[in-house]
Amino acid sequence: MRLEPLEKEFYQLPTIDLAKALLGCILVKETEEGITSGYIVETEAYMGPHDRAAHSFNNRRTKRTEIMYGEAGLVYTYTMHTHCLINIVSCGVDEPHAVLIRALEPHEGVDLMLKRRPVDKLKNLTNGPGKLTKAMGITMEDYGRTLIAPPIYITSGITPEEIMEGKRIGIENTGEARDYPWRFWVKGNPYVSR
C-alpha cells in the first residue's frame, strides 16, 4: 500500500519549522529495482543569502543553486566529495532556503538498501547524508523533482517524542554561521549521524 505524498503546502513552512516538521516523516524513493523508504531522523536548516553556510549565501545564483530559487517542495541534490546529498527547497520563490536531510531510519526496502550499500551494522546504513542517498538510490537525476509525486516523495510518519537541536556539521569555515543551532534530530535515535 502506497502512502500519500504530503501536500505542497507542507513545504511552505518557515525553514526552521520545516526542518523540525520533517522529523518522523517518511522519505520514499521508487526505482526500477524497487521501493526504499526511511523515517527522517536528522535535518539541517540553511537560511539563504544571509547564512554563510548556505550555498545561496550572498545570493550566489549558479547552475548548481538555481533550483533553490524555485518553489518550496523541490529536490535540491548536489555532489560533495563523491557523495550526492539531498535537500528540500523551502521558503518561497527567489528565497533560496533549503533543508538538508542528514539521516534516516530505514523503513521499507532494507534488503535493496543493503545491496546498494553493504554494511556490517544496520545503524551505519543511513546514518549520514551521503549514506542515505546511496542506500536509497537518490542521485543527481533527482535534482529539481517535486516531492509531491513519485519517484521521490515524502509522506507523514510518526511524531518524535523529543527533538534535539545543535550546531550544524561540517561547516567550520563559515564564521558565526557554524554556531547557529540549526541541526535537528530525534533524541535517542540510533541512526542520527552523531
Short mmCIF file of C-alpha atoms in Angstrom, two decimals, residues 8-115:
data_model
loop_
_atom_site.label_atom_id
_atom_site.label_comp_id
_atom_site.label_asym_id
_atom_site.label_seq_id
_atom_site.Cartn_x
_atom_site.Cartn_y
_atom_site.Cartn_z
CA LYS A 8 2.65 21.13 -1.46
CA GLU A 9 1.57 23.46 1.37
CA PHE A 10 3.57 21.42 3.90
CA TYR A 11 6.82 22.66 2.36
CA GLN A 12 5.78 26.31 2.67
CA LEU A 13 6.51 26.35 6.40
CA PRO A 14 9.32 28.68 7.53
CA THR A 15 12.63 26.87 7.01
CA ILE A 16 13.42 26.17 10.70
CA ASP A 17 9.86 24.91 11.25
CA LEU A 18 10.10 22.70 8.17
CA ALA A 19 13.40 21.21 9.34
CA LYS A 20 11.68 20.17 12.58
CA ALA A 21 8.41 19.09 10.90
CA LEU A 22 10.28 16.73 8.56
CA LEU A 23 11.49 14.67 11.52
CA GLY A 24 9.45 11.48 11.67
CA CYS A 25 8.18 11.85 8.10
CA ILE A 26 8.97 9.11 5.59
CA LEU A 27 11.19 9.77 2.57
CA VAL A 28 10.33 7.39 -0.29
CA LYS A 29 12.28 6.65 -3.49
CA GLU A 30 10.85 4.45 -6.23
CA THR A 31 13.23 2.93 -8.79
CA GLU A 32 13.09 0.05 -11.27
CA GLU A 33 14.87 -2.06 -8.63
CA GLY A 34 12.14 -1.42 -6.07
CA ILE A 35 10.94 0.97 -3.38
CA THR A 36 13.00 2.14 -0.43
CA SER A 37 11.91 4.41 2.38
CA GLY A 38 13.01 5.67 5.75
CA TYR A 39 11.93 7.84 8.66
CA ILE A 40 13.75 11.17 8.61
CA VAL A 41 15.62 11.44 11.93
CA GLU A 42 18.04 14.34 11.35
CA THR A 43 17.92 17.57 9.35
CA GLU A 44 19.77 20.86 8.99
CA ALA A 45 18.29 24.22 8.00
CA TYR A 46 20.08 26.58 5.60
CA MET A 47 18.69 30.09 5.67
CA GLY A 48 19.55 31.62 2.33
CA PRO A 49 21.54 34.74 1.39
CA HIS A 50 22.35 35.80 4.97
CA ASP A 51 23.56 32.35 6.10
CA ARG A 52 27.29 32.00 5.39
CA ALA A 53 26.89 28.19 5.38
CA ALA A 54 24.17 28.20 2.70
CA HIS A 55 25.08 27.60 -0.94
CA SER A 56 22.98 30.68 -1.73
CA PHE A 57 24.93 32.95 0.65
CA ASN A 58 25.18 36.48 -0.82
CA ASN A 59 22.64 35.37 -3.46
CA ARG A 60 25.18 33.18 -5.27
CA ARG A 61 22.96 32.09 -8.11
CA THR A 62 24.70 29.40 -10.12
CA LYS A 63 23.72 26.44 -12.25
CA ARG A 64 24.04 24.29 -9.10
CA THR A 65 21.95 26.54 -6.84
CA GLU A 66 19.33 27.60 -9.38
CA ILE A 67 16.69 25.20 -8.04
CA MET A 68 16.95 26.82 -4.59
CA TYR A 69 15.30 29.91 -6.11
CA GLY A 70 12.27 27.84 -7.11
CA GLU A 71 9.15 26.97 -5.17
CA ALA A 72 9.16 25.10 -1.88
CA GLY A 73 8.99 21.32 -2.10
CA LEU A 74 11.54 20.78 -4.86
CA VAL A 75 14.56 18.49 -4.57
CA TYR A 76 17.99 20.13 -4.43
CA THR A 77 20.69 17.49 -4.89
CA TYR A 78 24.36 18.28 -5.14
CA THR A 79 27.64 16.39 -5.00
CA MET A 80 30.05 16.82 -2.11
CA HIS A 81 33.31 14.92 -2.50
CA THR A 82 31.94 11.70 -4.05
CA HIS A 83 28.53 11.77 -2.35
CA CYS A 84 25.18 13.02 -3.59
CA LEU A 85 23.28 14.90 -0.85
CA ILE A 86 19.55 15.69 -0.79
CA ASN A 87 17.95 18.94 0.33
CA ILE A 88 14.37 20.16 0.29
CA VAL A 89 13.84 23.65 -1.13
CA SER A 90 11.92 25.73 1.39
CA CYS A 91 10.56 29.26 1.75
CA GLY A 92 9.26 30.98 -1.39
CA VAL A 93 10.31 31.68 -4.95
CA ASP A 94 13.52 33.73 -5.01
CA GLU A 95 14.06 32.99 -1.29
CA PRO A 96 16.78 30.33 -1.62
CA HIS A 97 16.47 28.38 1.63
CA ALA A 98 16.81 24.59 1.98
CA VAL A 99 16.71 21.75 4.48
CA LEU A 100 19.38 19.05 4.28
CA ILE A 101 18.26 15.52 5.16
CA ARG A 102 21.14 14.19 7.26
CA ALA A 103 19.92 10.76 8.42
CA LEU A 104 17.12 8.20 8.09
CA GLU A 105 15.91 5.17 9.96
CA PRO A 106 15.29 2.50 7.27
CA HIS A 107 11.64 1.53 6.85
CA GLU A 108 10.97 -0.28 3.56
CA GLY A 109 13.30 -1.99 1.11
CA VAL A 110 16.11 -2.64 3.58
CA ASP A 111 17.46 -5.58 1.52
CA LEU A 112 17.73 -3.32 -1.53
CA MET A 113 19.44 -0.64 0.56
CA LEU A 114 21.95 -3.23 1.80
CA LYS A 115 22.59 -4.39 -1.76
#
